[in-house]
Structure formats: structure tokens, C-alpha cells
CSV table of C-alpha atoms in Angstrom, one decimal:
chain,number,residue,atom,x,y,z
K,341,MET,CA,129.2,98.3,115.0
K,342,ASP,CA,127.1,98.3,118.0
K,343,VAL,CA,128.2,94.7,119.9
K,344,LEU,CA,125.2,95.0,121.5
K,345,ARG,CA,122.6,95.5,118.9
K,346,PRO,CA,124.2,94.5,115.9
K,347,SER,CA,123.2,94.8,111.8
K,348,LEU,CA,121.5,91.3,111.3
K,349,ILE,CA,120.5,90.1,108.1
K,350,ASN,CA,117.9,87.6,107.0
K,351,ILE,CA,118.8,84.5,104.8
K,352,ASN,CA,116.2,82.3,103.7
K,353,GLY,CA,114.6,82.7,107.0
K,354,ARG,CA,118.1,82.6,108.9
K,355,ILE,CA,119.2,85.9,110.6
K,356,TYR,CA,123.0,86.5,110.8
K,357,ARG,CA,125.1,89.0,112.2
K,358,LYS,CA,127.2,91.4,109.7
K,359,ASN,CA,131.1,92.1,110.8
K,360,ILE,CA,132.6,95.4,109.1
K,361,THR,CA,135.5,93.9,107.6
K,362,ARG,CA,135.7,95.9,104.5
K,363,GLU,CA,134.0,98.5,102.3
K,364,GLN,CA,134.4,99.6,98.9
K,365,THR,CA,132.5,101.8,96.7
K,366,TYR,CA,133.0,103.0,92.8
K,367,GLN,CA,131.2,106.0,91.3
K,368,ASN,CA,129.5,103.6,89.3
K,369,GLU,CA,126.0,102.9,90.5
K,370,GLU,CA,125.6,99.8,88.2
K,371,GLU,CA,128.9,98.2,89.3
K,372,ASP,CA,129.2,99.4,92.7
K,373,PHE,CA,129.9,96.3,95.6
K,374,ASP,CA,130.3,96.5,99.4
K,375,TYR,CA,132.1,93.4,100.5
K,376,SER,CA,131.7,94.5,104.0
K,377,ALA,CA,129.0,91.9,105.6
K,378,SER,CA,130.1,88.5,106.0
K,379,PRO,CA,128.6,86.1,108.7
K,380,ASP,CA,129.9,85.6,111.8
K,381,CYS,CA,130.5,81.4,112.5
K,382,LEU,CA,131.9,81.4,115.4
K,383,ASP,CA,129.0,81.3,117.4
K,384,GLU,CA,126.3,79.7,115.2
K,385,PRO,CA,126.2,77.0,112.4
K,386,CYS,CA,126.7,78.5,108.7
K,387,ASP,CA,126.3,74.9,107.5
K,388,THR,CA,122.8,75.6,105.6
K,389,VAL,CA,123.4,75.2,102.3
K,390,GLU,CA,123.0,71.8,100.6
K,391,VAL,CA,126.8,70.5,99.7
K,392,GLU,CA,127.2,67.5,97.4
K,393,GLN,CA,130.5,65.4,97.1
K,394,THR,CA,131.9,65.3,93.7
K,395,GLU,CA,135.0,63.2,92.1
K,396,LYS,CA,136.9,66.0,92.1
K,397,GLY,CA,135.9,67.7,95.8
K,398,TYR,CA,132.4,69.6,96.4
K,399,ARG,CA,129.5,71.7,94.7
K,400,CYS,CA,127.0,73.6,95.8
K,401,ALA,CA,124.4,75.7,93.4
K,402,ILE,CA,122.4,78.6,94.6
K,403,ASP,CA,119.8,80.7,92.9
K,404,VAL,CA,120.3,83.9,92.0
K,405,PRO,CA,118.6,86.6,90.3
K,406,SER,CA,120.4,87.4,87.1
K,407,VAL,CA,120.5,91.2,87.8
K,408,LEU,CA,122.2,90.1,90.7
K,409,TYR,CA,125.0,89.3,89.2
K,410,LYS,CA,127.2,92.3,88.7
K,411,TYR,CA,127.5,92.3,92.3
K,412,ILE,CA,128.6,88.8,92.5
K,413,ILE,CA,131.2,89.5,90.0
K,414,GLY,CA,132.1,93.5,90.6
K,415,LYS,CA,133.3,95.4,88.7
K,416,LYS,CA,136.2,94.2,86.7
K,417,GLY,CA,135.4,90.6,88.3
K,418,ASP,CA,137.5,92.2,91.2
K,419,THR,CA,134.5,90.5,93.9
K,420,ARG,CA,134.0,87.1,92.4
K,421,LYS,CA,138.2,86.9,92.3
K,422,ARG,CA,138.2,88.0,96.0
K,423,LEU,CA,135.9,85.4,97.0
K,424,GLU,CA,137.5,82.6,94.9
K,425,THR,CA,141.0,83.9,96.5
K,426,GLU,CA,139.7,83.9,100.3
K,427,THR,CA,137.4,80.4,100.1
K,428,ARG,CA,140.0,79.1,97.8
K,429,THR,CA,137.1,77.7,95.6
K,430,SER,CA,135.8,78.7,91.7
K,431,ILE,CA,132.6,80.2,91.1
K,432,ASN,CA,131.1,79.9,87.9
K,433,ILE,CA,128.6,82.5,87.0
K,434,PRO,CA,125.7,82.3,84.0
K,435,LYS,CA,125.8,85.1,81.5
K,436,GLN,CA,124.2,88.6,82.3
K,437,GLY,CA,120.2,88.0,81.5
K,438,VAL,CA,120.4,84.2,81.8
K,439,GLU,CA,118.4,82.8,84.7
K,440,GLY,CA,119.7,80.1,86.3
K,441,GLN,CA,121.9,79.1,89.1
K,442,ILE,CA,125.8,80.6,90.6
K,443,VAL,CA,127.6,77.4,90.6
K,444,ILE,CA,130.6,76.7,93.3
K,445,THR,CA,133.3,74.0,93.6
K,446,GLY,CA,136.4,73.1,95.4
K,447,GLN,CA,138.4,70.8,97.4
K,448,GLN,CA,137.1,71.7,101.0
K,449,ARG,CA,133.3,71.4,102.2
K,450,ALA,CA,133.8,74.0,104.6
K,451,SER,CA,135.9,76.5,102.2
K,452,VAL,CA,132.3,75.7,99.5
K,453,ILE,CA,130.2,76.6,102.6
K,454,SER,CA,132.1,79.8,103.1
K,455,ALA,CA,131.9,81.0,99.5
K,456,CYS,CA,128.1,79.9,99.3
K,457,THR,CA,127.5,81.9,102.4
K,458,ARG,CA,129.7,85.0,101.4
K,459,ILE,CA,127.3,85.0,98.2
K,460,GLU,CA,123.7,85.0,100.0
K,461,VAL,CA,125.2,87.8,101.9
K,462,LEU,CA,126.2,89.7,99.4
K,463,MET,CA,122.8,89.4,97.2
K,464,GLU,CA,120.3,90.1,100.3
K,465,SER,CA,122.4,93.0,100.7
K,466,PHE,CA,122.1,94.2,97.3
K,467,ARG,CA,118.2,92.9,97.1
K,468,MET,CA,117.2,95.8,99.4
K,469,LYS,CA,118.8,98.3,97.1
K,470,GLN,CA,116.7,97.2,94.1
K,471,PRO,CA,113.1,98.8,93.9
K,472,PHE,CA,110.0,97.1,95.0
K,473,THR,CA,108.5,95.5,91.8
K,474,HIS,CA,105.0,93.9,93.6
K,475,PHE,CA,103.5,94.1,97.1
K,476,LEU,CA,100.4,92.1,98.9
K,477,SER,CA,97.3,94.3,98.9
K,478,PHE,CA,93.5,94.2,99.8
K,479,ALA,CA,91.8,95.7,96.8
K,480,LEU,CA,89.2,98.2,97.9
K,481,ASN,CA,88.0,99.1,94.8
K,482,GLN,CA,84.7,98.0,94.8
K,483,PRO,CA,81.9,100.4,92.8
K,484,GLU,CA,79.9,101.6,96.2
K,485,ILE,CA,83.7,102.6,97.8
K,486,GLN,CA,84.9,104.3,94.1
K,487,GLU,CA,81.1,106.1,93.4
K,488,ARG,CA,81.9,107.9,97.2
K,489,TYR,CA,85.3,108.4,97.0
K,490,LEU,CA,84.5,110.7,93.9
K,491,GLN,CA,81.9,112.3,96.2
K,492,PHE,CA,84.3,112.9,98.1
K,493,LYS,CA,87.1,114.3,95.9
K,494,GLU,CA,84.4,116.5,94.7
K,495,GLU,CA,83.5,117.9,97.6
K,496,VAL,CA,86.9,118.5,98.9
K,497,LEU,CA,87.4,120.5,96.0
K,498,LYS,CA,84.2,122.6,96.1
K,499,ASN,CA,85.1,123.6,99.9
K,500,CYS,CA,89.0,123.4,100.1
K,501,SER,CA,90.1,124.7,97.0
K,502,GLN,CA,91.7,128.0,98.2
K,503,ASP,CA,93.1,125.8,100.9
K,504,ASN,CA,97.4,125.9,100.0
K,505,GLY,CA,98.3,123.0,98.4
K,506,VAL,CA,94.8,121.2,97.8
K,507,ASP,CA,94.2,120.7,94.2
K,508,GLY,CA,92.7,117.8,91.8
K,509,SER,CA,96.1,116.3,91.4
K,510,ILE,CA,96.9,115.1,94.4
K,511,PHE,CA,94.1,112.1,94.8
K,512,GLN,CA,94.2,109.1,94.2
K,513,ASN,CA,92.9,107.1,91.3
K,514,PRO,CA,89.7,105.7,92.6
K,515,ALA,CA,90.2,102.3,90.3
K,516,LYS,CA,92.8,101.8,92.8
K,517,LEU,CA,91.7,102.3,96.1
K,518,HIS,CA,93.5,100.0,98.4
K,519,LEU,CA,95.4,98.7,101.4
K,520,THR,CA,99.2,98.1,101.5
K,521,ILE,CA,100.2,95.3,103.3
K,522,GLY,CA,103.8,94.9,102.4
K,523,THR,CA,106.2,95.7,99.8
K,524,LEU,CA,108.3,92.6,97.5
K,525,SER,CA,111.3,92.8,95.5
K,526,LEU,CA,110.5,90.1,93.6
K,527,LEU,CA,113.7,89.7,90.3
K,528,ASN,CA,112.5,86.5,88.4
K,529,GLU,CA,109.7,84.2,87.9
K,530,LYS,CA,110.6,81.9,90.2
K,531,GLU,CA,110.4,84.4,93.0
K,532,VAL,CA,106.9,85.3,91.9
K,533,THR,CA,106.3,82.0,91.8
K,534,LYS,CA,107.4,81.3,95.2
K,535,ALA,CA,105.5,84.7,96.7
K,536,CYS,CA,102.0,83.1,95.5
K,537,GLU,CA,102.7,79.7,96.5
K,538,LEU,CA,103.8,81.2,100.4
K,539,LEU,CA,100.4,83.3,99.9
K,540,GLN,CA,97.8,80.0,99.1
K,541,GLN,CA,100.0,78.3,102.3
K,542,CYS,CA,99.2,81.2,104.4
K,543,LYS,CA,95.2,80.7,103.6
K,544,GLU,CA,95.5,77.0,104.8
K,545,ASP,CA,97.8,78.2,107.9
K,546,PHE,CA,95.6,80.8,109.4
K,547,ILE,CA,93.6,82.9,107.1
K,548,LYS,CA,90.4,80.4,106.9
K,549,ASP,CA,90.8,80.0,110.6
K,550,ILE,CA,90.3,84.0,111.2
K,551,THR,CA,88.2,84.6,108.3
K,552,GLY,CA,86.0,81.2,109.2
K,553,SER,CA,86.3,80.9,105.0
K,554,LYS,CA,83.6,83.8,104.8
K,555,PRO,CA,84.3,87.2,103.5
K,556,LEU,CA,85.5,90.2,106.1
K,557,PRO,CA,83.3,92.7,106.0
K,558,LEU,CA,84.7,96.2,106.1
K,559,GLU,CA,84.0,99.8,107.1
K,560,ILE,CA,85.7,102.5,105.6
K,561,VAL,CA,85.0,105.8,107.8
K,562,GLY,CA,87.2,108.8,108.6
K,563,ILE,CA,90.2,110.4,107.3
K,564,GLU,CA,93.7,111.0,109.1
K,565,TYR,CA,96.9,112.3,108.3
K,566,MET,CA,100.3,111.0,108.4
K,567,ASN,CA,102.5,113.3,110.0
K,568,ASP,CA,102.2,115.5,113.1
K,569,ASP,CA,101.2,118.9,111.4
K,570,PRO,CA,97.6,118.9,109.9
K,571,ALA,CA,98.8,122.5,107.8
K,572,MET,CA,101.8,120.5,106.5
K,573,VAL,CA,100.2,116.5,105.0
K,574,ASP,CA,101.7,114.7,102.5
K,575,VAL,CA,99.6,112.0,102.8
K,576,LEU,CA,95.6,111.9,104.0
K,577,TYR,CA,94.3,108.1,104.2
K,578,ALA,CA,90.7,106.7,104.9
K,579,LYS,CA,90.5,104.4,108.1
K,580,VAL,CA,89.5,100.8,107.2
K,581,HIS,CA,87.6,98.7,110.4
K,582,PRO,CA,86.0,95.5,110.6
K,583,LYS,CA,82.2,95.9,111.2
K,584,ASP,CA,81.9,93.4,113.9
K,585,GLY,CA,85.4,95.4,116.1
K,586,SER,CA,87.5,92.4,115.8
K,587,ASP,CA,91.0,92.7,115.0
K,588,LYS,CA,90.7,90.1,111.8
K,589,LEU,CA,91.7,92.4,109.8
K,590,GLN,CA,94.7,93.6,111.4
K,591,LEU,CA,95.6,90.1,112.7
K,592,ILE,CA,95.3,88.7,108.4
K,593,ALA,CA,97.8,92.0,107.8
K,594,ASP,CA,100.3,91.1,110.7
K,595,GLN,CA,100.6,87.0,110.3
K,596,LEU,CA,101.0,87.7,106.2
K,597,VAL,CA,104.0,90.3,106.8
K,598,LYS,CA,105.3,87.3,109.3
K,599,HIS,CA,105.3,84.8,106.9
K,600,PHE,CA,106.5,86.6,104.2
K,601,VAL,CA,109.8,88.2,106.4
K,602,SER,CA,110.4,84.9,107.5
K,603,SER,CA,110.6,83.6,103.9
K,604,GLY,CA,113.1,85.9,102.9
K,605,LEU,CA,110.8,87.5,101.0
K,606,MET,CA,109.9,90.9,102.5
K,607,THR,CA,111.9,93.3,104.8
K,608,LYS,CA,110.3,93.8,108.2
K,609,GLU,CA,109.6,98.1,108.5
K,610,TRP,CA,107.6,97.8,111.0
K,611,ASP,CA,105.8,95.6,114.7
K,612,ARG,CA,102.4,97.1,113.2
K,613,VAL,CA,101.3,96.7,109.8
K,614,LYS,CA,99.8,100.2,109.5
K,615,LEU,CA,96.3,99.8,107.7
K,616,HIS,CA,95.7,103.0,105.8
K,617,ALA,CA,93.9,103.6,102.3
K,618,THR,CA,95.7,106.1,100.7
K,619,VAL,CA,93.1,109.2,99.4
K,620,MET,CA,95.4,111.9,98.6
K,621,ASN,CA,99.1,112.3,98.1
K,622,THR,CA,101.5,115.1,97.4
K,623,VAL,CA,103.4,112.5,95.4
K,624,PHE,CA,101.2,112.2,92.4
K,625,ARG,CA,101.7,115.8,91.8
K,626,LYS,CA,104.4,114.9,89.4
K,627,ASP,CA,103.6,111.5,88.7
K,628,PRO,CA,100.4,110.1,89.3
K,629,SER,CA,101.0,106.3,88.7
K,630,ALA,CA,103.1,106.7,91.4
K,631,GLU,CA,102.1,103.9,95.1
K,632,ASP,CA,101.3,105.3,98.0
K,633,LYS,CA,103.8,105.1,101.5
K,634,ARG,CA,107.3,104.0,100.9
K,635,ASP,CA,107.9,104.6,97.1
K,636,SER,CA,106.4,108.1,97.8
K,637,GLY,CA,109.7,108.3,100.4
K,638,ARG,CA,112.0,108.1,97.9
K,639,GLN,CA,110.9,111.4,96.3
K,640,GLY,CA,113.1,114.0,98.2
K,641,LEU,CA,110.7,116.0,100.6
K,642,LYS,CA,112.0,119.1,98.9
K,643,ASP,CA,110.4,118.2,95.6
K,644,ARG,CA,107.0,117.7,97.6
K,645,GLU,CA,104.3,120.1,98.2
K,646,SER,CA,102.5,119.7,101.4
K,647,PHE,CA,99.0,120.8,101.7
K,648,ASP,CA,96.7,122.2,104.2
K,649,ALA,CA,94.4,119.9,105.6
K,650,ARG,CA,92.9,121.5,108.7
K,651,ASN,CA,89.8,122.3,106.8
K,652,LEU,CA,89.6,119.5,105.4
K,653,MET,CA,89.5,117.8,108.4
K,654,LYS,CA,87.2,119.8,109.8
K,655,ILE,CA,84.6,118.8,107.3
K,656,PHE,CA,85.3,115.7,106.4
K,657,GLY,CA,87.0,114.1,109.3
K,658,LYS,CA,84.0,111.4,109.5
K,659,TYR,CA,83.9,111.1,105.9
K,660,HIS,CA,81.5,107.5,105.3
K,661,PHE,CA,83.1,106.0,102.3
K,662,GLY,CA,80.8,103.1,102.1
K,663,ASN,CA,81.0,99.7,103.4
K,664,LEU,CA,82.5,96.4,101.3
K,665,ASP,CA,82.8,92.5,102.1
K,666,LEU,CA,86.7,91.9,101.7
K,667,ASN,CA,87.2,88.7,100.2
K,668,ALA,CA,90.7,88.5,98.5
K,669,VAL,CA,94.5,89.4,99.6
K,670,GLN,CA,97.0,89.5,96.0
K,671,VAL,CA,100.4,89.8,94.7
K,672,SER,CA,100.2,93.8,93.0
K,673,GLN,CA,102.2,93.9,90.6
K,674,ARG,CA,103.6,97.7,90.8
K,675,PHE,CA,102.7,100.3,88.0
K,676,SER,CA,100.7,98.2,86.1
K,677,THR,CA,96.9,98.1,85.4
K,678,ASP,CA,94.1,95.1,84.7
K,679,SER,CA,91.3,95.4,82.9
K,680,SER,CA,89.3,96.9,86.3
K,681,GLY,CA,91.7,99.3,86.4
K,682,TYR,CA,93.5,97.8,89.3
K,683,TYR,CA,97.0,96.5,89.6
K,684,THR,CA,97.4,93.4,87.4
K,685,SER,CA,97.6,90.3,90.0
K,686,SER,CA,100.4,88.0,90.2
K,687,GLY,CA,98.3,85.2,92.4
K,688,LEU,CA,95.5,85.6,94.4
K,689,ILE,CA,93.9,84.0,97.2
K,690,THR,CA,90.3,84.2,98.5
K,691,PHE,CA,89.2,84.1,102.1
K,692,SER,CA,85.6,82.3,101.0
């Protein structure tokens, strides 16, 4: 571990340092666990959990999505047993598939706090391994934009279909044109509700002030590619700008990520959100329903066939996809479709 740059983990908005003490993995991915992350409590307070005193000692209950129970239990119950032994506590876990609270009891308050914190560290470590279930998005699928996008697709196939890798399979579904702000792993309904409530709070805290409670006029013009070589492109995206030349859209996106990261619902990936509307992505060749960006990276690069965008950039580099008044941000559900063809919304707030 780099002492000057230790690994950090966010638990309910608090940052802990991870110490490497022991590492154990199993071949079965469903049962493996890594009991190597424990907070360093020597130089920072760990007393961030609510512990109640009972007739028999102390008790603490923490919310854990049922999908994560197996990681707290460990193979043949080894993780729970070790936690109980090392902290001198008793850990009660609900049955698999039953949403509830993990309850820790013990004779010493400090022991209960230690067990709770260790469970939270384990929970957050394995949460990072879960595929994302939702994402914050700005929908860009207004009829005018869809029409112009379909014209773009038609013209690209007419003029560039002879270029290596360019074919109809790598184009985005026009009904799902969007900007991704950040991804979320919401593992039960309680977490979905928490995300929706936080989005509503963001509207009151800063979105109203930035937008003036009005829709944000945007212009979608120009295209760009993600990597450095235009002859070997996997993702081509349209550029989105506020019509007044301001940074309001970027500010809203960055502030949303900041608030969701602080809440523990999102993991910070970049200093600034890269606002881009994917129009072509080679991940769609094998999976037309795949979202852009983060999930596409999970498909091995060796499995993706890049395309040559040099000719495409020369002809369509300044293509105008249209204008729209952006009036909402939503918690979108991954791999879903609503009646309009866009992603199903778990929660939505409007600017006006």
C-alpha cells in the first residue's frame, strides 16, 4: 500500500482508509470474499453508527441489501464467524432474499461499533463489484432530434459504408439518445427511493438556482470520437452545448455527481462529467440493448471491432442534430424501455 496515497472507501459519506491485513478468495465468484478491508480507527473516529444500550449489552442494526448477505456470511459462514470472533459480537443476518437489517449485539459498545464498521466496509467493497442498475440521465430523444439523427444515420451509411467497420448495427437507438451523468448500483427498492429523494433534494439545493426554474435551451451540433486514433474508433458521440454559451449543463451534471457521491450512492470516476451523446458504439454490434460507456468497457476490447471514422469526420464533423429545451433529469433503469421507447424512469425532476 502506498502510504502517501492509500486506498479509500466511501461509507455513508465518510471516507475511510483501507488497510491490507488479509486476503482470501475462492474460485466460486458467488461465494468469494476479500476480508482485507478494514478502516484505520487509530487516527479518525469510527463512531458513526447508532448503537443502543439493552439489558444484555449493546445493539446495532444496519441496512444491507439482501444481494450482499452472501458476502457478509462468506463461504460456509467463515466471514461471519471470523467477524464474530474478532469483535466478540453476535451477528444476525436475515434469510437470503428477505430484505431487512443485519443486527449486531455484544457486551461492549466498542465491539459492536467495530463489527458494524467492518460489515459496512465489506458491503461497500462488494457493492463495487455489482453491475450498475440505474443511471442519471438527460433524455435527448425529442422528435426533431430523432428525425435529424435518423437522417444522419442514413447519410453516413450512404457515404461511408465502404469504410472499415461502418454498418447499421453500431448506431444508437434514436429513442434512447441521452446524456449519461453517472451510474448507480441500487440493490433494492429502499435504495431506489433514496436516490429519487436525493434527486428531488438536488432540485431544491441547486438546480432551481442554475436554471432559474426554466428549461435549458440546448444545441446538439458536431461529432467527436473517444480515442486518439480516428481510424480505430469504438465510440462516436454528438456534442451538446447550452445555446447561451454558458456552462449551466456542465455545472448541473458535476453538482449532481458530487451530491450522489457524497451520499454513497455513486462512485466518483472523473473530476468532471464528460457530457456526450453516443450516436455510434461498436458494443452494439453484439448487443443492441447495451448502454454506452461504462458497460461497453466490460466487453473485452479484443471482442470489439472498431470502425474507421476518418471519412465520416470529414463529411459530418459539424453535423447539426437540432435544438431542444432540456427540462428534466431522471433516474433511469438500465436495460428497460418505457412507452416512448426511452429508458423506464424510477424518478424524475423537472427544471420548470
